[in-house]
Amino acid sequence: MRGTSMLNLKLTLSLSLFMPLLLSSYSYAQTCSKFTFSSNRVFKSCSDLPVLNSFLHYNYDSSGKLEVAYRHTGIGSSRWVAWAINPTSKGMVGSQALVAYRRTDGTMRVYTSPITQYQTQLQEGKLSFQVSDLSATYENNEMIIFATLGLSNNGTTLNQVWQEGGLSGNTPQMHVTSGPNVQSMATLNLLSGETATTSGGGSKLRKRNIHGVLNTVSWGILMPIGAITARYLKVFKSADPAWFYLHAACQFSAYVVGVAGWGTGLKLGSESPGIQFDTHRTIGIVLFSLGTLQVFALLLRPKPDHKYRLYWNIYHHIVGYAVIILSVINVFKGFDILKPDKKWKNAYIGVIVALASSAVLLEAYTWFVVVKRKRSESAGKLPHGANGNGVNNGYGARSQQA
């Protein structure tokens, strides 16, 4: 009996500890169909939007009247949310938005905003269709926008966009331009309630990833490896001229892959008017220019015994090291823009640390080899001065006296 009582007590304690977690998990797993509005509003249809913790509830009739309730969960009080219809295309520009946020005094502001460009502060303006009964609520980290739209000439399939971003005081700021924030686009069939994500966001994200990988591998990894190869292998006479061909192959491969990465960056820029990362873009242009200059300078390289070879070497080293430093800086700028999983940034940091450590060790060993070689050469010249006749016979000055 006592054992049974202890078992019941343990079960009771376990349930009391884990029940809140189970209820919390259940609440997060709920879909839009299980949600009940506190204002007793009823919506016949709803759609679980694929990203940004968002849901759309609506009523639609054949006259084109569309009653909507856009819910955004897990949102802080210093953020804005927006839901929009784009009557002309898929994407942000051209969309007709409903925007809401909580002011610093705690009151809600909700209004309409036509989006005409990428870098927008969501200025208030009239939409291309009728909007009435516009209101918004914020409670328990959930913001809801209510509105009635007149869509008599827009058909039954809509291009919808939804978004969230930060506030500066009571002014909406630019949203994040990576991850879920560039995937928040979909089409909505008002009759069936089916939501289909558009390929634009995913395609652009894929291009950004390709751009990042190409430039990280080329400018950020191959370039430093090529420089290490040239600096430390040429010390060994047995590696001449193999070190030069390895260096040239590595740097040329890095340049070719880097040009491909640079081209994808230009393509992304042309497809995203208004979205600019000035520092990253400027460094990229400088890198491409210096890299191209290095390739053409290789064709004008003087022979080893030419009087201008020293100046060419100085130029080549300065530009080469500048390219490596700028490359590493720009790779980290790219990580800040793309915001991938931390493991990728940590992996690149590990590669750079490994290359830097190898360079330090090789630098120390190279100096050891050079100093030892000079000492050997100096020791080999001493007997010439002692004998006067250039012959080291082991007897030193005695042979001179004889």
mmCIF file of C-alpha atoms in Angstrom, residues 50-51 90-92 118 160-163 175 177-187 196-209 268 271-272 338:
data_model
loop_
_atom_site.group_PDB
_atom_site.id
_atom_site.type_symbol
_atom_site.label_atom_id
_atom_site.label_comp_id
_atom_site.label_asym_id
_atom_site.label_seq_id
_atom_site.Cartn_x
_atom_site.Cartn_y
_atom_site.Cartn_z
ATOM 1 C CA PRO A 50 3.654 28.903 -44.397
ATOM 2 C CA VAL A 51 6.034 31.361 -42.676
ATOM 3 C CA LYS A 90 3.644 38.287 -57.429
ATOM 4 C CA GLY A 91 5.869 40.093 -54.967
ATOM 5 C CA MET A 92 6.116 43.171 -52.824
ATOM 6 C CA TYR A 118 11.288 48.116 -52.007
ATOM 7 C CA GLN A 160 -0.949 37.748 -51.161
ATOM 8 C CA VAL A 161 2.081 39.059 -49.287
ATOM 9 C CA TRP A 162 2.533 39.322 -45.528
ATOM 10 C CA GLN A 163 5.370 40.829 -43.551
ATOM 11 C CA HIS A 175 12.069 44.443 -42.653
ATOM 12 C CA THR A 177 15.722 40.848 -46.312
ATOM 13 C CA SER A 178 16.563 37.180 -45.795
ATOM 14 C CA GLY A 179 15.059 33.940 -44.533
ATOM 15 C CA PRO A 180 11.273 33.750 -43.967
ATOM 16 C CA ASN A 181 10.869 37.475 -44.663
ATOM 17 C CA VAL A 182 11.617 36.941 -48.352
ATOM 18 C CA GLN A 183 9.484 33.786 -48.531
ATOM 19 C CA SER A 184 6.252 35.343 -47.281
ATOM 20 C CA MET A 185 4.381 35.263 -50.605
ATOM 21 C CA ALA A 186 1.632 32.919 -51.757
ATOM 22 C CA THR A 187 -1.464 32.644 -53.910
ATOM 23 C CA ALA A 196 0.232 27.840 -52.798
ATOM 24 C CA THR A 197 3.611 29.400 -52.118
ATOM 25 C CA THR A 198 5.182 31.263 -54.988
ATOM 26 C CA SER A 199 8.646 30.343 -56.219
ATOM 27 C CA GLY A 200 9.991 33.898 -56.231
ATOM 28 C CA GLY A 201 11.161 34.011 -52.622
ATOM 29 C CA GLY A 202 12.667 30.537 -52.650
ATOM 30 C CA SER A 203 14.359 31.124 -56.000
ATOM 31 C CA LYS A 204 15.924 34.368 -54.803
ATOM 32 C CA LEU A 205 17.068 32.752 -51.567
ATOM 33 C CA ARG A 206 18.643 29.933 -53.562
ATOM 34 C CA LYS A 207 20.495 32.475 -55.722
ATOM 35 C CA ARG A 208 21.729 34.251 -52.603
ATOM 36 C CA ASN A 209 23.034 30.987 -51.205
ATOM 37 C CA LEU A 268 20.555 39.590 -57.505
ATOM 38 C CA GLU A 271 16.277 41.678 -59.431
ATOM 39 C CA SER A 272 16.027 43.593 -56.140
ATOM 40 C CA LEU A 338 22.275 36.214 -45.427
#
